[in-house]
mmCIF file of C-alpha atoms in Angstrom:
data_model
loop_
_atom_site.group_PDB
_atom_site.id
_atom_site.type_symbol
_atom_site.label_atom_id
_atom_site.label_comp_id
_atom_site.label_asym_id
_atom_site.label_seq_id
_atom_site.Cartn_x
_atom_site.Cartn_y
_atom_site.Cartn_z
ATOM 1 C CA MET A 1 17.825 -24.346 -39.232
ATOM 2 C CA LEU A 2 16.139 -27.531 -40.485
ATOM 3 C CA MET A 3 16.770 -29.437 -37.254
ATOM 4 C CA SER A 4 15.944 -26.517 -34.976
ATOM 5 C CA ARG A 5 12.565 -26.028 -36.710
ATOM 6 C CA TRP A 6 11.949 -29.772 -36.574
ATOM 7 C CA GLU A 7 12.688 -29.901 -32.837
ATOM 8 C CA SER A 8 10.426 -26.895 -32.328
ATOM 9 C CA ALA A 9 7.595 -28.709 -34.091
ATOM 10 C CA LYS A 10 8.250 -31.734 -31.909
ATOM 11 C CA SER A 11 7.912 -29.646 -28.756
ATOM 12 C CA GLU A 12 4.568 -28.361 -30.043
ATOM 13 C CA GLY A 13 3.215 -31.902 -30.378
ATOM 14 C CA VAL A 14 2.916 -31.900 -34.166
ATOM 15 C CA PHE A 15 4.055 -35.525 -34.595
ATOM 16 C CA ASN A 16 1.843 -38.580 -34.324
ATOM 17 C CA TYR A 17 4.282 -40.345 -32.014
ATOM 18 C CA HIS A 18 7.625 -40.023 -30.217
ATOM 19 C CA LEU A 19 10.540 -41.620 -32.055
ATOM 20 C CA ASN A 20 11.938 -44.581 -30.170
ATOM 21 C CA CYS A 21 13.667 -46.647 -32.856
ATOM 22 C CA MET A 22 15.992 -49.623 -32.614
ATOM 23 C CA TYR A 23 18.586 -50.424 -35.269
ATOM 24 C CA LYS A 24 20.739 -53.353 -36.283
ATOM 25 C CA PHE A 25 22.732 -54.574 -39.269
ATOM 26 C CA LEU A 26 21.834 -57.645 -41.293
ATOM 27 C CA PRO A 27 24.888 -59.839 -41.888
ATOM 28 C CA GLY A 28 25.577 -60.480 -45.534
ATOM 29 C CA ASP A 29 26.999 -59.031 -48.735
ATOM 30 C CA PHE A 30 25.161 -55.677 -48.669
ATOM 31 C CA ASN A 31 25.407 -54.517 -45.039
ATOM 32 C CA PHE A 32 21.739 -53.570 -44.806
ATOM 33 C CA SER A 33 20.777 -51.476 -41.774
ATOM 34 C CA ILE A 34 17.270 -52.035 -40.431
ATOM 35 C CA GLN A 35 15.151 -49.863 -38.157
ATOM 36 C CA LEU A 36 12.214 -50.902 -35.996
ATOM 37 C CA ASN A 37 9.402 -48.316 -36.225
ATOM 38 C CA VAL A 38 6.099 -49.902 -35.260
ATOM 39 C CA GLU A 39 4.307 -46.579 -34.711
ATOM 40 C CA ARG A 40 4.816 -45.441 -38.296
ATOM 41 C CA ALA A 41 2.913 -48.458 -39.643
ATOM 42 C CA GLN A 42 0.069 -47.905 -37.199
ATOM 43 C CA MET A 43 -0.294 -44.108 -37.228
ATOM 44 C CA ARG A 44 0.747 -42.796 -40.601
ATOM 45 C CA ARG A 45 -1.875 -41.726 -43.145
ATOM 46 C CA LYS A 46 -3.005 -44.606 -45.292
ATOM 47 C CA PRO A 47 -1.212 -44.688 -48.669
ATOM 48 C CA MET A 48 -3.432 -43.856 -51.610
ATOM 49 C CA ARG A 49 -4.231 -46.101 -54.512
ATOM 50 C CA PHE A 50 -2.883 -45.202 -57.940
ATOM 51 C CA HIS A 51 -3.325 -46.707 -61.386
ATOM 52 C CA ALA A 52 -0.550 -45.118 -63.440
ATOM 53 C CA ILE A 53 2.856 -43.461 -63.074
ATOM 54 C CA ARG A 54 1.386 -40.224 -64.449
ATOM 55 C CA GLU A 55 -1.958 -39.304 -62.963
ATOM 56 C CA ALA A 56 -3.602 -35.891 -62.946
ATOM 57 C CA PHE A 57 -3.626 -33.994 -59.668
ATOM 58 C CA ASN A 58 -6.971 -34.451 -57.919
ATOM 59 C CA SER A 59 -7.867 -31.705 -55.488
ATOM 60 C CA MET A 60 -10.489 -33.911 -53.816
ATOM 61 C CA ARG A 61 -7.844 -36.364 -52.590
ATOM 62 C CA TRP A 62 -5.510 -35.515 -49.751
ATOM 63 C CA ASN A 63 -2.686 -33.181 -50.797
ATOM 64 C CA PHE A 64 -0.222 -30.776 -49.202
ATOM 65 C CA THR A 65 -2.469 -27.723 -49.543
ATOM 66 C CA LYS A 66 -4.378 -29.327 -46.636
ATOM 67 C CA LEU A 67 -1.368 -29.139 -44.296
ATOM 68 C CA LYS A 68 -1.932 -27.421 -40.979
ATOM 69 C CA GLU A 69 0.034 -24.206 -40.527
ATOM 70 C CA LYS A 70 1.967 -25.640 -37.582
ATOM 71 C CA GLU A 71 3.186 -28.489 -39.818
ATOM 72 C CA ILE A 72 4.943 -26.052 -42.177
ATOM 73 C CA MET A 73 8.454 -25.327 -40.902
ATOM 74 C CA PHE A 74 9.411 -22.681 -43.440
ATOM 75 C CA TYR A 75 8.956 -21.293 -46.953
ATOM 76 C CA PHE A 76 11.991 -20.808 -49.160
ATOM 77 C CA ARG A 77 13.191 -19.538 -52.527
ATOM 78 C CA CYS A 78 16.548 -19.180 -54.245
ATOM 79 C CA ILE A 79 17.382 -15.493 -54.750
ATOM 80 C CA ASN A 80 20.445 -15.543 -57.012
ATOM 81 C CA GLN A 81 19.267 -18.514 -59.129
ATOM 82 C CA PRO A 82 15.498 -19.077 -58.867
ATOM 83 C CA CYS A 83 14.356 -22.673 -58.856
ATOM 84 C CA SER A 84 11.633 -21.797 -61.342
ATOM 85 C CA GLY A 85 10.645 -18.945 -63.627
ATOM 86 C CA ASP A 86 7.655 -17.926 -61.506
ATOM 87 C CA PRO A 87 8.621 -15.141 -59.043
ATOM 88 C CA LEU A 88 5.533 -15.972 -56.967
ATOM 89 C CA ASP A 89 6.461 -19.631 -56.602
ATOM 90 C CA ARG A 90 6.286 -20.840 -52.992
ATOM 91 C CA HIS A 91 8.279 -23.872 -51.928
ATOM 92 C CA ILE A 92 7.828 -25.272 -48.437
ATOM 93 C CA VAL A 93 9.512 -27.621 -46.017
ATOM 94 C CA ALA A 94 7.007 -29.318 -43.739
ATOM 95 C CA VAL A 95 7.339 -31.946 -41.028
ATOM 96 C CA ASN A 96 6.489 -35.534 -41.804
ATOM 97 C CA ALA A 97 3.994 -36.145 -39.017
ATOM 98 C CA SER A 98 4.886 -39.857 -39.017
ATOM 99 C CA PRO A 99 8.670 -39.628 -39.198
ATOM 100 C CA LEU A 100 11.249 -42.308 -39.907
ATOM 101 C CA GLU A 101 14.041 -40.476 -38.101
ATOM 102 C CA ARG A 102 14.885 -37.147 -36.500
ATOM 103 C CA GLY A 103 14.602 -34.382 -39.061
ATOM 104 C CA HIS A 104 12.390 -36.359 -41.440
ATOM 105 C CA SER A 105 10.728 -33.618 -43.474
ATOM 106 C CA LEU A 106 8.819 -33.105 -46.711
ATOM 107 C CA ILE A 107 9.963 -30.712 -49.444
ATOM 108 C CA VAL A 108 7.025 -29.498 -51.521
ATOM 109 C CA PRO A 109 8.075 -27.468 -54.592
ATOM 110 C CA SER A 110 5.607 -24.927 -56.000
ATOM 111 C CA ILE A 111 2.950 -26.018 -53.540
ATOM 112 C CA SER A 112 0.178 -23.785 -54.875
ATOM 113 C CA HIS A 113 0.682 -25.041 -58.443
ATOM 114 C CA CYS A 114 -0.626 -28.480 -57.380
ATOM 115 C CA VAL A 115 1.835 -30.441 -59.541
ATOM 116 C CA PRO A 116 1.357 -34.243 -59.644
ATOM 117 C CA GLN A 117 4.052 -36.595 -58.348
ATOM 118 C CA VAL A 118 6.322 -36.445 -61.386
ATOM 119 C CA LEU A 119 9.833 -35.020 -60.960
ATOM 120 C CA ASN A 120 10.410 -31.745 -62.814
ATOM 121 C CA GLU A 121 13.394 -29.414 -63.103
ATOM 122 C CA THR A 122 12.337 -27.328 -60.108
ATOM 123 C CA ALA A 123 12.218 -30.386 -57.840
ATOM 124 C CA VAL A 124 15.565 -31.779 -59.033
ATOM 125 C CA ARG A 125 17.240 -28.371 -58.614
ATOM 126 C CA ILE A 126 15.849 -28.054 -55.085
ATOM 127 C CA ALA A 127 17.068 -31.532 -54.218
ATOM 128 C CA ALA A 128 20.577 -30.759 -55.480
ATOM 129 C CA HIS A 129 20.683 -27.430 -53.623
ATOM 130 C CA PHE A 130 19.516 -29.011 -50.369
ATOM 131 C CA MET A 131 22.214 -31.666 -50.627
ATOM 132 C CA LEU A 132 24.812 -28.915 -51.038
ATOM 133 C CA LEU A 133 23.408 -26.726 -48.242
ATOM 134 C CA VAL A 134 23.152 -29.401 -45.556
ATOM 135 C CA ASP A 135 26.729 -30.220 -44.595
ATOM 136 C CA ASP A 136 26.087 -33.668 -43.131
ATOM 137 C CA ASP A 137 26.974 -37.000 -44.703
ATOM 138 C CA THR A 138 23.940 -38.664 -43.112
ATOM 139 C CA PHE A 139 21.510 -36.313 -44.907
ATOM 140 C CA HIS A 140 19.534 -37.602 -47.887
ATOM 141 C CA VAL A 141 16.811 -36.444 -50.267
ATOM 142 C CA LEU A 142 14.452 -39.086 -51.608
ATOM 143 C CA PHE A 143 11.810 -39.330 -54.330
ATOM 144 C CA ASN A 144 9.269 -42.081 -54.933
ATOM 145 C CA SER A 145 7.191 -42.098 -58.120
ATOM 146 C CA LEU A 146 3.591 -43.202 -58.304
ATOM 147 C CA LEU A 147 3.505 -47.026 -58.398
ATOM 148 C CA GLY A 148 6.897 -46.807 -56.635
ATOM 149 C CA PHE A 149 5.422 -46.377 -53.138
ATOM 150 C CA ALA A 150 4.603 -42.681 -53.356
ATOM 151 C CA SER A 151 1.675 -42.171 -50.968
ATOM 152 C CA VAL A 152 0.377 -38.792 -52.262
ATOM 153 C CA ASN A 153 -0.060 -37.524 -55.831
ATOM 154 C CA HIS A 154 1.281 -34.032 -55.104
ATOM 155 C CA LEU A 155 4.896 -33.340 -56.010
ATOM 156 C CA HIS A 156 7.112 -33.802 -52.929
ATOM 157 C CA LEU A 157 10.474 -35.175 -51.821
ATOM 158 C CA HIS A 158 11.557 -36.597 -48.496
ATOM 159 C CA ALA A 159 14.497 -35.143 -46.566
ATOM 160 C CA LEU A 160 15.966 -37.059 -43.641
ATOM 161 C CA PHE A 161 19.065 -38.019 -41.691
ATOM 162 C CA TRP A 162 19.802 -41.769 -41.575
ATOM 163 C CA PRO A 163 22.357 -42.679 -38.899
ATOM 164 C CA TYR A 164 24.183 -45.361 -40.932
ATOM 165 C CA ASP A 165 25.831 -45.182 -44.342
ATOM 166 C CA SER A 166 24.259 -47.009 -47.224
ATOM 167 C CA ASP A 167 26.714 -49.533 -48.558
ATOM 168 C CA LEU A 168 25.606 -48.512 -52.025
ATOM 169 C CA ILE A 169 28.039 -45.594 -51.954
ATOM 170 C CA ASN A 170 30.952 -48.031 -51.649
ATOM 171 C CA ARG A 171 30.132 -50.097 -54.746
ATOM 172 C CA ARG A 172 32.034 -50.248 -57.992
ATOM 173 C CA CYS A 173 30.252 -48.720 -60.993
ATOM 174 C CA GLU A 174 30.345 -49.324 -64.729
ATOM 175 C CA ARG A 175 30.870 -46.285 -66.910
ATOM 176 C CA ILE A 176 28.555 -46.178 -69.918
ATOM 177 C CA SER A 177 29.386 -42.693 -71.202
ATOM 178 C CA ASP A 178 30.801 -39.374 -70.024
ATOM 179 C CA ALA A 179 28.240 -38.786 -67.235
ATOM 180 C CA LEU A 180 26.255 -42.024 -67.167
ATOM 181 C CA TYR A 181 27.175 -44.823 -64.764
ATOM 182 C CA VAL A 182 25.306 -47.957 -63.779
ATOM 183 C CA ILE A 183 25.527 -50.534 -61.032
ATOM 184 C CA ARG A 184 24.223 -53.943 -62.066
ATOM 185 C CA ARG A 185 23.233 -56.920 -60.047
ATOM 186 C CA PRO A 186 24.900 -58.641 -58.251
ATOM 187 C CA VAL A 187 27.243 -55.755 -57.431
ATOM 188 C CA TRP A 188 24.189 -54.258 -55.719
ATOM 189 C CA CYS A 189 20.882 -55.853 -54.773
ATOM 190 C CA THR A 190 19.022 -54.148 -57.602
ATOM 191 C CA HIS A 191 19.895 -52.265 -60.783
ATOM 192 C CA VAL A 192 20.905 -48.612 -60.408
ATOM 193 C CA ILE A 193 21.559 -45.640 -62.736
ATOM 194 C CA VAL A 194 24.063 -43.200 -61.227
ATOM 195 C CA PHE A 195 24.972 -39.529 -61.786
ATOM 196 C CA GLN A 196 27.500 -37.611 -59.725
ATOM 197 C CA LEU A 197 28.083 -33.898 -59.253
ATOM 198 C CA THR A 198 31.845 -33.552 -59.549
ATOM 199 C CA SER A 199 32.186 -29.745 -59.693
ATOM 200 C CA ALA A 200 30.171 -26.681 -58.780
ATOM 201 C CA HIS A 201 30.421 -25.601 -62.416
ATOM 202 C CA ASP A 202 28.608 -28.768 -63.486
ATOM 203 C CA ILE A 203 25.486 -28.401 -61.344
ATOM 204 C CA ASN A 204 23.227 -27.511 -64.295
ATOM 205 C CA LYS A 205 24.527 -30.489 -66.270
ATOM 206 C CA PHE A 206 23.981 -32.754 -63.258
ATOM 207 C CA ILE A 207 20.384 -31.504 -62.869
ATOM 208 C CA THR A 208 19.727 -31.926 -66.593
ATOM 209 C CA ASN A 209 21.053 -35.505 -66.602
ATOM 210 C CA VAL A 210 18.959 -36.536 -63.588
ATOM 211 C CA LEU A 211 15.891 -34.882 -65.062
ATOM 212 C CA THR A 212 16.425 -36.463 -68.480
ATOM 213 C CA CYS A 213 16.683 -39.881 -66.827
ATOM 214 C CA VAL A 214 13.500 -39.631 -64.749
ATOM 215 C CA GLU A 215 11.558 -38.104 -67.660
ATOM 216 C CA PHE A 216 12.704 -40.981 -69.848
ATOM 217 C CA LEU A 217 11.584 -43.538 -67.264
ATOM 218 C CA SER A 218 8.274 -41.761 -66.814
ATOM 219 C CA VAL A 219 7.600 -41.725 -70.570
ATOM 220 C CA LYS A 220 8.475 -45.444 -70.637
ATOM 221 C CA ASP A 221 5.974 -46.075 -67.818
ATOM 222 C CA VAL A 222 8.736 -47.426 -65.590
ATOM 223 C CA ALA A 223 8.204 -46.684 -61.908
ATOM 224 C CA HIS A 224 11.314 -45.352 -60.175
ATOM 225 C CA ASN A 225 12.863 -44.179 -56.926
ATOM 226 C CA VAL A 226 15.675 -41.637 -56.479
ATOM 227 C CA TYR A 227 18.146 -41.542 -53.606
ATOM 228 C CA PHE A 228 20.447 -38.505 -53.240
ATOM 229 C CA ALA A 229 23.496 -39.118 -51.084
ATOM 230 C CA ARG A 230 27.127 -38.124 -50.650
ATOM 231 C CA ALA A 231 29.613 -40.652 -52.006
ATOM 232 C CA GLN A 232 33.274 -40.994 -52.790
ATOM 233 C CA PRO A 233 34.210 -40.352 -56.453
ATOM 234 C CA LEU A 234 32.694 -43.075 -58.610
ATOM 235 C CA ARG A 235 35.189 -45.770 -59.477
ATOM 236 C CA THR A 236 35.085 -48.380 -62.226
ATOM 237 C CA THR A 237 38.076 -50.542 -61.247
ATOM 238 C CA GLY A 238 39.225 -52.485 -58.209
ATOM 239 C CA GLU A 239 37.153 -54.453 -55.731
ATOM 240 C CA ILE A 240 33.380 -54.620 -55.915
ATOM 241 C CA TRP A 241 33.294 -53.005 -52.471
ATOM 242 C CA SER A 242 35.689 -50.400 -51.113
ATOM 243 C CA GLU A 243 34.926 -48.116 -48.174
ATOM 244 C CA ASP A 244 36.685 -44.821 -47.536
ATOM 245 C CA THR A 245 36.737 -45.338 -43.740
ATOM 246 C CA LYS A 246 39.051 -42.400 -43.040
ATOM 247 C CA ARG A 247 37.062 -40.016 -45.260
ATOM 248 C CA THR A 248 40.204 -38.960 -47.126
ATOM 249 C CA LEU A 249 38.294 -38.794 -50.441
ATOM 250 C CA PRO A 250 35.855 -35.987 -51.272
ATOM 251 C CA GLN A 251 32.199 -36.778 -50.588
ATOM 252 C CA LEU A 252 30.249 -35.746 -53.673
ATOM 253 C CA VAL A 253 26.532 -35.293 -54.200
ATOM 254 C CA THR A 254 25.330 -38.376 -56.081
ATOM 255 C CA ALA A 255 21.966 -39.378 -57.469
ATOM 256 C CA TYR A 256 21.084 -43.079 -57.468
ATOM 257 C CA ILE A 257 18.047 -43.826 -59.631
ATOM 258 C CA PHE A 258 16.282 -47.184 -59.297
ATOM 259 C CA PRO A 259 14.067 -48.292 -62.234
ATOM 260 C CA ARG A 260 11.625 -50.745 -60.663
ATOM 261 C CA THR A 261 8.507 -52.812 -61.169
ATOM 262 C CA SER A 262 5.192 -51.085 -60.549
ATOM 263 C CA VAL A 263 3.240 -51.692 -57.338
ATOM 264 C CA LEU A 264 -0.446 -51.349 -58.171
ATOM 265 C CA GLY A 265 -2.943 -50.335 -55.507
ATOM 266 C CA ALA A 266 -2.240 -49.515 -51.888
ATOM 267 C CA LYS A 267 -0.318 -52.523 -50.665
ATOM 268 C CA PRO A 268 -0.664 -53.158 -46.919
ATOM 269 C CA VAL A 269 2.649 -52.976 -45.107
ATOM 270 C CA MET A 270 3.594 -56.397 -43.777
ATOM 271 C CA ASN A 271 7.388 -56.356 -43.506
ATOM 272 C CA PHE A 272 8.834 -53.337 -45.311
ATOM 273 C CA SER A 273 8.087 -51.426 -48.508
ATOM 274 C CA PRO A 274 11.042 -51.260 -50.953
ATOM 275 C CA ALA A 275 10.987 -47.543 -51.807
ATOM 276 C CA ALA A 276 13.971 -45.207 -52.348
ATOM 277 C CA LEU A 277 15.482 -45.550 -48.867
ATOM 278 C CA GLU A 278 15.024 -49.305 -48.729
ATOM 279 C CA LEU A 279 16.487 -49.938 -52.182
ATOM 280 C CA ALA A 280 19.561 -48.074 -50.944
ATOM 281 C CA GLY A 281 19.861 -50.628 -48.141
ATOM 282 C CA CYS A 282 18.242 -48.685 -45.274
ATOM 283 C CA LEU A 283 15.234 -50.753 -44.211
ATOM 284 C CA THR A 284 12.331 -50.070 -41.867
ATOM 285 C CA ALA A 285 10.590 -52.953 -40.075
ATOM 286 C CA TYR A 286 7.015 -52.320 -39.015
ATOM 287 C CA SER A 287 6.762 -55.206 -36.537
ATOM 288 C CA TYR A 288 9.043 -56.471 -33.807
ATOM 289 C CA ARG A 289 8.627 -60.001 -35.144
ATOM 290 C CA PHE A 290 10.063 -59.074 -38.559
ATOM 291 C CA PHE A 291 12.788 -56.936 -37.000
ATOM 292 C CA GLU A 292 13.961 -59.906 -34.917
ATOM 293 C CA SER A 293 13.707 -62.527 -37.677
ATOM 294 C CA ALA A 294 14.836 -60.476 -40.706
ATOM 295 C CA THR A 295 17.838 -61.686 -42.663
ATOM 296 C CA GLU A 296 19.514 -60.391 -45.793
ATOM 297 C CA GLU A 297 17.943 -63.284 -47.664
ATOM 298 C CA THR A 298 14.386 -62.319 -46.662
ATOM 299 C CA ALA A 299 15.056 -58.660 -47.496
ATOM 300 C CA LEU A 300 16.391 -59.590 -50.936
ATOM 301 C CA ARG A 301 13.385 -61.786 -51.592
ATOM 302 C CA ILE A 302 10.995 -58.887 -50.828
ATOM 303 C CA MET A 303 12.965 -56.573 -53.127
ATOM 304 C CA ASP A 304 12.959 -59.168 -55.905
ATOM 305 C CA GLU A 305 9.194 -59.665 -55.615
ATOM 306 C CA ASP A 306 8.208 -55.994 -55.335
ATOM 307 C CA ALA A 307 10.883 -53.950 -57.090
ATOM 308 C CA THR A 308 13.603 -55.633 -59.169
ATOM 309 C CA ILE A 309 13.306 -55.427 -62.963
ATOM 310 C CA SER A 310 14.829 -57.983 -65.307
ATOM 311 C CA ASP A 311 18.404 -57.726 -66.552
ATOM 312 C CA SER A 312 17.207 -57.432 -70.149
ATOM 313 C CA LEU A 313 14.850 -54.531 -69.394
ATOM 314 C CA PHE A 314 17.550 -52.671 -67.473
ATOM 315 C CA ASN A 315 20.037 -53.152 -70.323
ATOM 316 C CA GLN A 316 17.472 -51.810 -72.780
ATOM 317 C CA LEU A 317 16.685 -48.794 -70.562
ATOM 318 C CA TYR A 318 20.217 -47.599 -69.937
ATOM 319 C CA SER A 319 21.161 -48.194 -73.589
ATOM 320 C CA GLU A 320 18.296 -45.951 -74.784
ATOM 321 C CA LEU A 321 19.099 -43.392 -72.097
ATOM 322 C CA ASP A 322 22.722 -43.328 -73.218
ATOM 323 C CA ASP A 323 21.588 -42.590 -76.797
ATOM 324 C CA ILE A 324 19.516 -39.640 -75.504
ATOM 325 C CA LEU A 325 22.262 -38.218 -73.295
ATOM 326 C CA CYS A 326 24.810 -38.481 -76.122
ATOM 327 C CA GLY A 327 22.496 -36.834 -78.639
ATOM 328 C CA ARG A 328 22.046 -39.904 -80.825
ATOM 329 C CA LYS A 329 18.333 -39.990 -80.056
ATOM 330 C CA PRO A 330 15.919 -37.095 -79.472
ATOM 331 C CA VAL A 331 14.681 -36.415 -75.969
ATOM 332 C CA SER A 332 11.109 -37.541 -75.454
ATOM 333 C CA LYS A 333 9.336 -34.837 -73.516
ATOM 334 C CA GLN A 334 6.937 -36.071 -70.890
ATOM 335 C CA CYS A 335 3.590 -35.396 -69.518
ATOM 336 C CA ASP A 336 1.567 -33.570 -72.063
ATOM 337 C CA ASP A 337 -0.044 -37.004 -71.842
ATOM 338 C CA ILE A 338 -0.626 -37.186 -68.098
ATOM 339 C CA ASP A 339 -3.584 -39.480 -67.631
ATOM 340 C CA ALA A 340 -6.841 -37.576 -67.377
ATOM 341 C CA GLU A 341 -8.550 -37.427 -64.032
ATOM 342 C CA LEU A 342 -10.466 -40.660 -63.602
ATOM 343 C CA GLU A 343 -13.619 -41.332 -61.637
ATOM 344 C CA LEU A 344 -12.841 -42.503 -58.136
ATOM 345 C CA THR A 345 -13.309 -46.214 -57.419
ATOM 346 C CA SER A 346 -15.134 -47.490 -54.342
ATOM 347 C CA PRO A 347 -11.933 -47.937 -52.303
ATOM 348 C CA GLU A 348 -10.824 -44.428 -53.327
ATOM 349 C CA LEU A 349 -14.167 -42.970 -52.280
ATOM 350 C CA GLU A 350 -13.733 -44.685 -48.933
ATOM 351 C CA GLU A 351 -10.224 -43.206 -48.684
ATOM 352 C CA LEU A 352 -11.712 -39.775 -49.482
ATOM 353 C CA ARG A 353 -14.325 -40.202 -46.771
ATOM 354 C CA ASP A 354 -11.627 -41.131 -44.232
ATOM 355 C CA SER A 355 -9.617 -38.006 -45.136
ATOM 356 C CA PHE A 356 -12.385 -35.636 -44.077
ATOM 357 C CA GLU A 357 -12.884 -34.615 -40.505
ATOM 358 C CA THR A 358 -16.052 -35.963 -38.890
ATOM 359 C CA PHE A 359 -18.220 -33.323 -37.294
ATOM 360 C CA GLU A 360 -20.518 -33.942 -34.329
ATOM 361 C CA MET A 361 -24.004 -32.551 -34.630
ATOM 362 C CA HIS A 362 -24.800 -29.883 -32.062
ATOM 363 C CA SER A 363 -27.381 -31.218 -29.642
ATOM 364 C CA PRO A 364 -28.336 -30.284 -26.066
ATOM 365 C CA ARG A 365 -27.719 -33.908 -25.052
ATOM 366 C CA ARG A 366 -23.960 -33.639 -25.650
ATOM 367 C CA PHE A 367 -23.688 -31.251 -22.686
ATOM 368 C CA TYR A 368 -25.088 -33.787 -20.203
ATOM 369 C CA SER A 369 -22.515 -36.535 -20.282
ATOM 370 C CA ASN A 370 -22.625 -37.365 -16.524
ATOM 371 C CA GLU A 371 -26.321 -37.050 -15.740
ATOM 372 C CA LYS A 372 -29.573 -37.797 -17.431
ATOM 373 C CA PRO A 373 -31.004 -34.615 -18.895
ATOM 374 C CA ASN A 374 -34.490 -33.575 -17.790
ATOM 375 C CA PHE A 375 -36.361 -31.578 -20.402
ATOM 376 C CA ASP A 376 -39.903 -30.434 -19.574
ATOM 377 C CA PHE A 377 -41.649 -29.857 -22.833
ATOM 378 C CA PRO A 378 -45.431 -29.460 -22.992
ATOM 379 C CA PRO A 379 -47.229 -32.431 -24.538
ATOM 380 C CA PRO A 380 -48.051 -31.987 -28.206
ATOM 381 C CA PRO A 381 -51.653 -31.085 -28.972
ATOM 382 C CA SER A 382 -54.021 -33.799 -30.196
ATOM 383 C CA PRO A 383 -54.088 -34.008 -33.973
ATOM 384 C CA LEU A 384 -57.873 -34.050 -33.857
ATOM 385 C CA ALA A 385 -58.046 -30.953 -31.703
ATOM 386 C CA SER A 386 -56.122 -28.831 -34.135
ATOM 387 C CA ALA A 387 -57.259 -30.351 -37.418
ATOM 388 C CA PRO A 388 -59.376 -28.145 -39.675
ATOM 389 C CA MET A 389 -62.861 -29.361 -40.415
ATOM 390 C CA SER A 390 -64.029 -30.206 -43.895
ATOM 391 C CA PRO A 391 -67.005 -28.336 -45.275
ATOM 392 C CA PRO A 392 -70.338 -30.082 -44.695
ATOM 393 C CA LEU A 393 -71.312 -32.736 -47.201
ATOM 394 C CA ASP A 394 -74.706 -33.297 -48.706
ATOM 395 C CA ASN A 395 -75.708 -35.750 -45.956
ATOM 396 C CA GLY A 396 -74.944 -33.147 -43.301
ATOM 397 C CA LYS A 397 -72.020 -35.090 -41.714
ATOM 398 C CA THR A 398 -68.607 -33.653 -41.237
ATOM 399 C CA PHE A 399 -65.252 -35.455 -41.085
ATOM 400 C CA PRO A 400 -61.780 -34.379 -39.931
ATOM 401 C CA GLY A 401 -59.729 -33.074 -42.818
#
């Protein structure tokens, strides 16, 4: 249904451009795939500027309540196990008008509640359910936090099909505790926290673990990206890299969480932006020049500059998270302290102005585009002719009022 609705939206001209992407692999240790998508850089809505990982929802800035009806593909809810406790909750799947690939969509949980871009239980549950419902190994659900290349402060996830496997799913992990796994550099290009759904009976535990992790990172003011994929059972022994080419092993829903450095402001796209998809090794080039010249070395340098946290910080984070998951440390609940709504800065006011439609004043002249209009209006009366006269003065003279 997702693809049929997406194709229907395409036929109705909802998208900003027609997809015509090129792909290639970058030789090296990580088997990065890279896509050329010039139109997305030129025609997508400008990313917004943010100052913190937790910012209050601002109804004046662009958000998903402003979507056009034809951009919404469908509404959904879970009947036998609701995604939230509100029976009136409406969750939507909308097109991404500037798509990365066929089927690129936006999942907006509880749209009318206007929740800021901080993962909550409803969003994680929806992500897990979508991964289970879409029987396609190329399907992924993605989340970018504020300061982690999220472009809108209204809770949403990306859903898309990427034609090539991320090599991340083939990497050896390190088991920290019962459910907590990590992948350190240099096994992968950046540090990763990993949770895997191994059984249908464990879905609630899987959701709780993912939620606990992102809440912990949010409270710690650590920006993060989340990449949901299907992967072979996590392994902790053997080679650093091992691919199940014959697909003899089960492909299990897996959440890869990337703690990362914060990106302040709206950074102009020059080469690529290391968000969830890119940190999983699926890159998008926004210029033909970069697409042609890109190497694994240049991609790694961009990730190091814009995303990678230090080894010591990662060790500290997963150690504290392990204490929380194992009950040795209380869970820190997030977001009673979401930053209060701040006054908009000058660039943000300009962004707000650009987000409104510009209306043309109604004027007779606009209907005469091909010929000079000829309006015959009577000349205005002389001011002196119509001016009232002042009462006579003592000297008997009168003057115009």
